[in-house]
Short mmCIF file of C-alpha atoms and ligand atoms in Angstrom, two decimals:
data_model
loop_
_atom_site.label_atom_id
_atom_site.label_comp_id
_atom_site.label_asym_id
_atom_site.label_seq_id
_atom_site.Cartn_x
_atom_site.Cartn_y
_atom_site.Cartn_z
CA MET A 14 31.56 98.72 -67.21
CA ARG A 15 30.62 94.71 -65.60
CA PHE A 16 33.31 92.41 -63.84
CA VAL A 17 33.00 90.39 -61.18
CA HIS A 18 36.35 90.45 -59.04
CA ASP A 19 37.60 88.10 -56.36
CA THR A 20 39.19 90.11 -53.63
CA LEU A 21 41.21 87.59 -50.82
CA PRO A 22 41.01 87.61 -47.62
CA GLN A 23 44.41 88.51 -46.17
CA ARG A 24 45.96 90.99 -43.31
CA VAL A 25 48.80 92.53 -44.74
CA CYS A 26 51.08 94.80 -42.18
CA PHE A 27 53.81 97.11 -43.59
CA GLY A 28 56.18 99.21 -41.46
CA SER A 29 59.72 99.15 -42.11
CA GLY A 30 61.69 98.13 -38.78
CA GLU A 31 58.90 96.39 -37.37
CA ALA A 32 58.67 92.73 -38.81
CA ALA A 33 59.27 91.05 -35.40
CA ALA A 34 56.82 93.26 -33.55
CA ASN A 35 54.26 92.82 -36.18
CA VAL A 36 54.63 88.72 -36.61
CA GLY A 37 55.08 88.73 -32.92
CA ASN A 38 51.36 89.91 -32.67
CA GLU A 39 50.05 88.35 -35.16
CA ILE A 40 51.43 85.22 -34.30
CA GLY A 41 49.58 85.83 -30.45
CA ASN A 42 46.39 86.79 -32.67
CA LEU A 43 46.54 83.15 -34.35
CA GLY A 44 46.72 81.75 -30.63
CA ALA A 45 49.79 79.76 -31.74
CA SER A 46 52.38 78.48 -29.48
CA ARG A 47 54.42 76.37 -31.80
CA VAL A 48 55.84 78.07 -34.72
CA MET A 49 57.93 76.42 -37.90
CA LEU A 50 60.33 78.81 -38.70
CA ILE A 51 61.37 78.64 -42.24
CA ALA A 52 64.68 80.66 -44.22
CA ALA A 53 66.72 79.53 -45.83
CA PRO A 54 70.42 79.75 -44.95
CA ALA A 55 71.13 83.20 -47.00
CA GLU A 56 67.76 84.28 -44.70
CA SER A 57 68.74 83.00 -41.64
CA ASP A 58 70.38 86.24 -40.17
CA LEU A 59 66.99 88.14 -41.05
CA ALA A 60 65.34 85.60 -39.58
CA ASP A 61 67.29 85.82 -36.41
CA THR A 62 65.92 89.43 -35.58
CA ILE A 63 62.23 87.66 -36.20
CA ALA A 64 62.82 84.62 -33.93
CA THR A 65 63.05 86.39 -30.61
CA HIS A 66 59.80 87.85 -30.68
CA LEU A 67 58.23 83.95 -31.44
CA PRO A 68 57.51 80.78 -29.65
CA VAL A 69 59.68 78.91 -31.98
CA ALA A 70 59.33 74.89 -32.14
CA LEU A 71 61.29 74.21 -34.97
CA ARG A 72 63.74 76.15 -37.59
CA HIS A 73 63.71 74.75 -41.14
CA ASP A 74 66.53 76.26 -43.69
CA ASP A 75 66.17 73.03 -46.49
CA VAL A 76 64.85 75.17 -48.98
CA VAL A 77 65.14 74.72 -52.93
CA MET A 78 63.96 76.67 -55.65
CA HIS A 79 60.60 75.57 -57.27
CA VAL A 80 59.98 72.90 -54.29
CA PRO A 81 61.29 69.68 -55.07
CA VAL A 82 58.62 67.34 -53.88
CA GLU A 83 61.08 65.54 -51.67
CA VAL A 84 61.89 68.94 -50.19
CA ALA A 85 58.01 69.51 -49.58
CA ASP A 86 57.92 66.03 -48.23
CA ARG A 87 60.98 66.37 -45.70
CA ALA A 88 59.39 70.04 -44.03
CA ARG A 89 55.72 68.23 -44.21
CA GLU A 90 57.53 65.13 -41.73
CA ALA A 91 59.66 68.03 -39.58
CA ALA A 92 56.46 70.14 -38.89
CA ALA A 93 54.38 67.12 -37.68
CA GLN A 94 57.33 65.45 -35.69
CA HIS A 95 57.45 68.92 -34.02
CA ASN A 96 53.79 69.12 -33.66
CA VAL A 97 54.18 73.01 -35.08
CA ASP A 98 50.64 75.25 -35.45
CA ALA A 99 51.74 77.92 -37.61
CA LEU A 100 53.97 78.61 -40.01
CA VAL A 101 56.84 81.71 -40.19
CA SER A 102 58.69 81.97 -43.55
CA VAL A 103 61.15 84.81 -43.76
CA GLY A 104 62.64 84.64 -47.05
CA GLY A 105 62.15 85.12 -51.03
CA GLY A 106 59.52 82.72 -53.03
CA SER A 107 61.36 79.56 -52.42
CA THR A 108 61.28 79.84 -49.11
CA THR A 109 57.56 80.94 -49.03
CA GLY A 110 56.67 78.39 -51.90
CA LEU A 111 57.90 75.41 -49.36
CA ALA A 112 55.83 77.01 -46.15
CA LYS A 113 53.08 76.92 -49.25
CA ALA A 114 53.74 73.27 -49.41
CA VAL A 115 53.35 72.06 -45.60
CA ALA A 116 49.89 74.42 -45.42
CA LEU A 117 48.45 72.37 -48.81
CA THR A 118 48.82 68.77 -46.88
CA THR A 119 48.38 70.21 -43.32
CA GLY A 120 45.77 73.48 -43.30
CA LEU A 121 48.19 75.40 -40.49
CA PRO A 122 48.32 79.11 -40.96
CA ILE A 123 51.19 80.81 -42.78
CA VAL A 124 52.37 84.31 -41.68
CA ALA A 125 54.30 85.22 -44.70
CA VAL A 126 57.91 87.79 -44.35
CA PRO A 127 58.99 88.11 -47.93
CA THR A 128 62.46 89.40 -48.26
CA THR A 129 62.25 89.64 -51.81
CA TYR A 130 59.76 91.01 -54.89
CA ALA A 131 58.47 87.43 -55.96
CA GLY A 132 55.07 88.14 -54.20
CA SER A 133 54.26 84.85 -53.92
CA GLU A 134 52.66 85.91 -50.68
CA ALA A 135 49.74 87.75 -52.01
CA THR A 136 48.39 84.31 -53.99
CA PRO A 137 47.25 81.43 -53.04
CA VAL A 138 49.11 79.32 -55.92
CA TRP A 139 51.46 76.60 -55.05
CA GLY A 140 54.18 75.11 -57.05
CA LEU A 141 55.92 72.21 -56.73
CA THR A 142 58.76 70.30 -58.87
CA GLU A 143 58.98 66.76 -59.54
CA GLY A 144 61.67 65.38 -62.16
CA ALA A 145 61.59 68.39 -64.61
CA LYS A 146 57.72 68.65 -64.35
CA LYS A 147 57.08 71.43 -62.09
CA THR A 148 53.22 72.04 -61.42
CA THR A 149 51.06 74.47 -60.02
CA GLY A 150 47.70 74.82 -58.21
CA THR A 151 45.34 77.09 -56.81
CA ASP A 152 44.00 76.50 -52.97
CA HIS A 153 43.06 78.98 -50.45
CA ARG A 154 44.92 76.50 -47.54
CA VAL A 155 48.24 78.14 -48.70
CA LEU A 156 47.10 81.59 -49.16
CA PRO A 157 49.19 83.23 -45.95
CA LYS A 158 46.83 84.73 -43.60
CA VAL A 159 48.76 87.68 -42.38
CA ILE A 160 52.00 89.15 -44.40
CA VAL A 161 54.65 91.35 -42.76
CA TYR A 162 56.23 93.36 -45.11
CA ASP A 163 59.67 95.24 -43.80
CA ALA A 164 61.71 96.81 -46.29
CA ALA A 165 64.66 97.10 -43.84
CA LEU A 166 64.93 92.93 -44.54
CA THR A 167 65.19 93.66 -48.21
CA MET A 168 68.56 95.95 -47.86
CA SER A 169 70.61 92.68 -48.23
CA LEU A 170 69.05 91.32 -50.95
CA PRO A 171 71.84 91.86 -53.34
CA VAL A 172 71.35 94.72 -56.57
CA GLU A 173 71.28 91.58 -59.21
CA MET A 174 68.89 89.49 -57.29
CA SER A 175 66.90 93.09 -56.40
CA VAL A 176 66.36 94.05 -60.33
CA ALA A 177 65.18 90.93 -61.10
CA SER A 178 63.04 90.42 -58.45
CA GLY A 179 61.85 93.95 -59.17
CA LEU A 180 61.02 92.84 -62.88
CA ASN A 181 59.65 89.97 -61.81
CA ALA A 182 56.82 92.13 -59.81
CA LEU A 183 56.47 94.05 -63.00
CA ALA A 184 56.21 91.01 -65.10
CA HIS A 185 52.93 90.64 -62.91
CA CYS A 186 51.70 93.78 -63.68
CA VAL A 187 52.12 93.62 -67.51
CA ASP A 188 50.74 90.06 -67.36
CA SER A 189 47.56 91.11 -65.40
CA MET A 190 46.75 93.60 -67.67
CA TRP A 191 45.96 90.58 -70.30
CA ALA A 192 45.63 87.49 -68.24
CA PRO A 193 42.00 85.08 -68.33
CA ASN A 194 40.57 87.04 -65.61
CA ALA A 195 41.53 90.52 -66.39
CA ASP A 196 39.49 93.45 -64.77
CA PRO A 197 39.16 96.91 -64.14
CA VAL A 198 40.26 96.00 -60.14
CA ASN A 199 43.22 94.45 -60.57
CA ALA A 200 44.12 96.51 -63.83
CA ALA A 201 44.41 99.38 -61.52
CA PHE A 202 46.71 97.75 -59.11
CA ALA A 203 48.62 96.93 -61.88
CA ALA A 204 49.21 100.35 -63.07
CA GLU A 205 50.01 101.42 -59.73
CA GLY A 206 52.97 99.09 -59.35
CA ILE A 207 54.25 99.65 -62.68
CA ARG A 208 54.73 103.29 -61.32
CA SER A 209 55.82 102.41 -58.00
CA LEU A 210 58.46 99.94 -59.41
CA ALA A 211 59.70 102.52 -61.99
CA VAL A 212 60.34 104.63 -58.79
CA GLY A 213 61.82 102.53 -57.15
CA LEU A 214 64.16 100.28 -58.53
CA PRO A 215 66.38 102.96 -59.76
CA ARG A 216 67.01 104.04 -56.41
CA VAL A 217 67.46 100.33 -55.09
CA VAL A 218 70.24 100.17 -57.94
CA THR A 219 71.72 103.68 -57.14
CA ASP A 220 71.66 102.97 -53.64
CA PRO A 221 70.95 99.44 -52.21
CA MET A 222 70.41 100.97 -48.28
CA ASP A 223 67.51 103.60 -49.53
CA LEU A 224 64.77 102.76 -48.04
CA ASP A 225 62.71 104.70 -49.68
CA GLY A 226 63.26 103.53 -53.06
CA ARG A 227 63.11 99.36 -51.17
CA GLU A 228 59.74 100.44 -49.87
CA HIS A 229 58.37 101.54 -53.10
CA ALA A 230 59.81 98.16 -54.65
CA LEU A 231 57.67 96.33 -51.97
CA TYR A 232 54.73 97.92 -51.79
CA ALA A 233 54.45 97.26 -55.80
CA ALA A 234 55.23 93.93 -54.74
CA TYR A 235 51.97 93.41 -53.47
CA LEU A 236 50.17 95.31 -55.74
CA SER A 237 51.87 93.32 -58.62
CA ALA A 238 50.83 90.02 -56.79
CA THR A 239 47.45 91.18 -55.93
CA ALA A 240 46.88 91.69 -59.67
CA PHE A 241 48.26 88.39 -60.51
CA ALA A 242 46.41 86.78 -58.39
CA SER A 243 43.29 88.09 -59.39
CA ALA A 244 44.06 88.02 -62.90
CA GLY A 245 45.36 84.99 -63.41
CA SER A 246 48.40 83.33 -65.65
CA GLY A 247 48.83 85.04 -69.01
CA LEU A 248 51.21 84.61 -71.84
CA HIS A 249 54.15 85.67 -70.06
CA HIS A 250 53.72 83.42 -67.23
CA LYS A 251 52.56 80.32 -69.06
CA ILE A 252 56.22 80.73 -70.82
CA CYS A 253 58.18 81.15 -67.69
CA HIS A 254 56.86 78.65 -66.40
CA VAL A 255 57.60 75.86 -68.73
CA LEU A 256 61.19 77.52 -68.74
CA GLY A 257 61.35 77.77 -65.22
CA GLY A 258 60.19 74.05 -64.49
CA LYS A 259 61.74 72.17 -67.68
CA TYR A 260 64.96 73.90 -67.78
CA ASN A 261 65.52 74.96 -64.12
CA LEU A 262 65.75 78.45 -65.37
CA PRO A 263 66.01 81.33 -62.26
CA HIS A 264 62.84 82.10 -61.97
CA ALA A 265 63.44 85.98 -61.37
CA GLN A 266 65.79 86.27 -64.31
CA THR A 267 63.38 84.35 -66.71
CA HIS A 268 60.70 86.45 -66.35
CA ALA A 269 63.20 89.73 -66.23
CA THR A 270 64.32 88.74 -69.70
CA VAL A 271 61.05 87.07 -71.53
CA LEU A 272 58.86 90.17 -70.63
CA PRO A 273 59.94 92.89 -73.17
CA TYR A 274 59.28 90.36 -75.91
CA VAL A 275 55.59 89.31 -74.65
CA LEU A 276 54.82 93.24 -74.42
CA ALA A 277 56.10 93.51 -77.83
CA PHE A 278 54.33 90.78 -79.29
CA ASN A 279 50.85 91.14 -77.04
CA GLY A 280 51.15 95.07 -77.00
CA PRO A 281 49.65 96.36 -80.46
CA ALA A 282 46.70 93.75 -80.12
CA ALA A 283 45.99 94.93 -76.59
CA PRO A 284 45.33 98.88 -76.99
CA ASP A 285 43.99 99.51 -73.46
CA ALA A 286 46.87 97.59 -71.87
CA GLU A 287 49.33 99.58 -73.94
CA ARG A 288 47.86 102.66 -72.95
CA ARG A 289 48.13 101.96 -69.14
CA ILE A 290 51.40 100.75 -68.57
CA ALA A 291 52.57 103.20 -71.04
CA ALA A 292 51.37 106.09 -68.64
CA ALA A 293 51.81 104.34 -65.82
CA PHE A 294 56.06 104.58 -67.06
CA GLY A 295 55.37 107.98 -68.06
CA ALA A 296 56.32 106.91 -71.73
CA THR A 297 55.60 107.48 -75.30
CA SER A 298 54.74 103.45 -75.30
CA ALA A 299 54.48 100.50 -72.97
CA LEU A 300 57.50 98.87 -74.62
CA ASP A 301 60.13 102.25 -74.31
CA GLY A 302 59.07 102.42 -70.89
CA LEU A 303 59.89 98.81 -70.22
CA VAL A 304 63.45 98.82 -72.68
CA ALA A 305 64.14 102.40 -70.99
CA LEU A 306 63.53 100.90 -67.37
CA LYS A 307 65.66 98.22 -67.88
CA ARG A 308 68.50 99.53 -69.82
CA GLU A 309 68.65 102.20 -66.47
CA LEU A 310 68.68 99.04 -63.89
CA ASN A 311 71.37 97.18 -65.97
CA ALA A 312 68.92 94.79 -65.89
CA PRO A 313 69.05 90.58 -67.53
CA ARG A 314 69.06 90.65 -70.90
CA ALA A 315 69.18 87.22 -72.59
CA LEU A 316 68.33 83.95 -71.03
CA ALA A 317 71.51 82.63 -72.93
CA ASP A 318 73.42 83.86 -70.23
CA TYR A 319 71.18 81.73 -67.57
CA GLY A 320 72.27 78.87 -69.74
CA PHE A 321 68.89 78.49 -71.52
CA ALA A 322 70.74 76.53 -74.60
CA GLU A 323 69.58 77.48 -78.22
CA ASP A 324 68.64 74.11 -79.59
CA SER A 325 65.76 74.36 -76.99
CA ILE A 326 64.07 76.24 -78.54
CA ALA A 327 61.36 74.43 -80.61
CA GLU A 328 61.17 72.18 -77.81
CA ALA A 329 60.29 74.80 -75.80
CA ALA A 330 57.63 76.36 -78.00
CA GLU A 331 55.65 72.90 -78.62
CA ALA A 332 55.45 72.99 -75.02
CA ILE A 333 54.15 76.02 -74.25
CA LEU A 334 51.71 76.20 -77.14
CA PRO A 335 48.89 74.12 -75.44
CA SER A 336 48.71 76.30 -72.15
CA VAL A 337 48.39 79.63 -73.82
CA PRO A 338 45.22 81.23 -72.54
CA PRO A 339 42.70 81.18 -75.67
CA SER A 340 42.05 84.59 -74.50
CA ASN A 341 45.47 86.01 -75.33
CA PRO A 342 45.09 89.47 -77.57
CA ARG A 343 45.87 87.78 -80.43
CA PRO A 344 46.60 84.32 -81.28
CA VAL A 345 49.70 82.61 -80.72
CA THR A 346 51.27 80.01 -82.92
CA ALA A 347 54.68 77.94 -82.04
CA ALA A 348 56.45 79.90 -85.37
CA ASP A 349 55.46 82.99 -83.04
CA LEU A 350 56.90 81.29 -79.85
CA ARG A 351 59.50 79.93 -81.73
CA ALA A 352 60.45 83.78 -82.58
CA LEU A 353 59.74 84.94 -79.20
CA LEU A 354 62.03 82.52 -77.20
CA ARG A 355 65.06 82.63 -79.70
CA ALA A 356 64.79 86.71 -79.64
CA ALA A 357 64.65 86.42 -75.67
CA TRP A 358 67.74 83.94 -76.14
CA SER A 359 69.99 86.20 -77.98
CA GLY A 360 68.79 88.85 -76.18
CA ALA A 361 67.39 90.77 -79.43
CA ASP A 362 66.22 94.49 -79.87
CA PRO A 363 62.29 93.86 -79.23
CA GLU A 364 61.17 96.32 -81.19
CA THR A 365 62.33 94.86 -84.20
CA VAL A 366 61.23 90.93 -83.64
CA PHE A 367 56.82 91.28 -84.50
P1 NAD B 7 64.38 82.97 -54.21
O1 NAD B 7 62.94 82.88 -53.19
O2 NAD B 7 65.05 81.51 -54.52
O3 NAD B 7 65.51 83.90 -53.39
C1 NAD B 7 66.71 84.19 -54.49
C2 NAD B 7 67.98 83.92 -53.57
O4 NAD B 7 68.06 85.61 -52.73
C3 NAD B 7 67.93 82.94 -52.51
O5 NAD B 7 69.24 82.22 -52.57
C4 NAD B 7 67.61 83.49 -51.35
O6 NAD B 7 67.88 82.74 -49.97
C5 NAD B 7 68.00 84.60 -51.29
N1 NAD B 7 67.39 86.18 -50.40
C6 NAD B 7 65.78 85.95 -50.15
N2 NAD B 7 66.22 87.73 -49.86
C7 NAD B 7 66.71 87.52 -49.14
C8 NAD B 7 67.72 88.76 -48.87
N3 NAD B 7 66.72 89.84 -48.39
N4 NAD B 7 68.90 89.02 -48.60
C9 NAD B 7 69.79 88.26 -48.88
N5 NAD B 7 69.15 87.39 -49.93
C10 NAD B 7 68.48 86.84 -49.65
O7 NAD B 7 63.84 83.37 -55.63
P2 NAD B 7 62.72 84.34 -55.69
O8 NAD B 7 62.77 85.28 -56.91
O9 NAD B 7 62.10 85.44 -54.46
O10 NAD B 7 61.43 83.22 -55.79
C11 NAD B 7 61.44 82.56 -56.82
C12 NAD B 7 60.32 81.18 -56.30
O11 NAD B 7 59.24 81.82 -55.80
C13 NAD B 7 60.02 80.17 -57.51
O12 NAD B 7 59.56 79.13 -57.15
C14 NAD B 7 58.70 80.55 -58.02
O13 NAD B 7 58.26 79.36 -58.96
C15 NAD B 7 58.02 81.15 -56.68
N6 NAD B 7 56.72 82.12 -57.32
C16 NAD B 7 55.56 81.84 -56.75
C17 NAD B 7 54.86 82.44 -56.58
C18 NAD B 7 53.68 81.82 -56.45
O14 NAD B 7 52.25 82.54 -56.59
N7 NAD B 7 53.32 80.83 -56.19
C19 NAD B 7 54.49 83.52 -57.54
C20 NAD B 7 56.46 84.47 -57.47
C21 NAD B 7 57.48 83.39 -57.44
#
């Protein structure tokens, strides 16, 4: 066995019902006294529960998915005007993403309080959108100094969004198995993430207030993002990156829909990954495990349901092709991508596509 693995410097506090106290302590540890508290309107009540323990200089709720540059600019100006010295984000990946955009140009430390399973909090990856083009980059200034996980804050996440977001986390795990920097450490995180999501998500669907189910999903979200941060973007993320940026598709639902087709395509060419994913699901094959879980969760099925048009398939395939990692377990042609996208567009049975 031979590998090089980077571990990112981050403190992680996990405790249900403890977010307010943990964020207060961590802001104290950072020596901050003028906090910019970022939370979208839907996350405002959650942020209220945390604000009471903080020296808040500014609350900011102008959050938009995929962080349009003008939204980032407004947040940066507000941070400068109020002379803030730390950022606290309470919300999903869009909110974390806005805090990252501010940190990217200011170097301000972030304490991230995630309320979905998107996992942005554990990566040094930022994203900005200009027009229909999403640009991402890696910069250690945007990696939150501290993550405060509190599963009680995820109880209000609607079941449909919980499922889509949980499958976004699952996609981090699966893609980490063959991404350019895949190694045994991130594969171990990914496998445990799959196992924990397969335990937690069905419980969340049965009872959205099941704290144990929510904790399993949130713990898995952290593992999945840590695996993804270290392994990098594989074929699945390259596909979803283009679909999200170019066609403004919803992030989590796009990941949830595309994943089985990427697994059907890559799985047979990646026997180790196939075996580990299957074992994590406790299934006879990786794809069987994923398909059965998606069925149980009544998960997003077809890109057509989210506004992706059939006549965009060829154009999207051409846009994705140059970004396919050369290390993908099998070569990828434009025709392969068209077949994959057509199947994902219609929600075809993934077992029959390749
Ligand atoms: P989101 O943050 O847009 O949240 C979806 C919706 O749920 C929003 O309306 C939000 O306000 C609401 N919401 C969030 N938490 C809630 C809660 N607990 N209760 C009720 N409502 C709640 O969606 P997302 O899927 O979490 O994040 C997607 C974004 O994150 C995309 O822009 C994606 O590119 C980015 N992302 C980045 C990385 C990275 O490493 N940089 C990783 C994953 C996702």
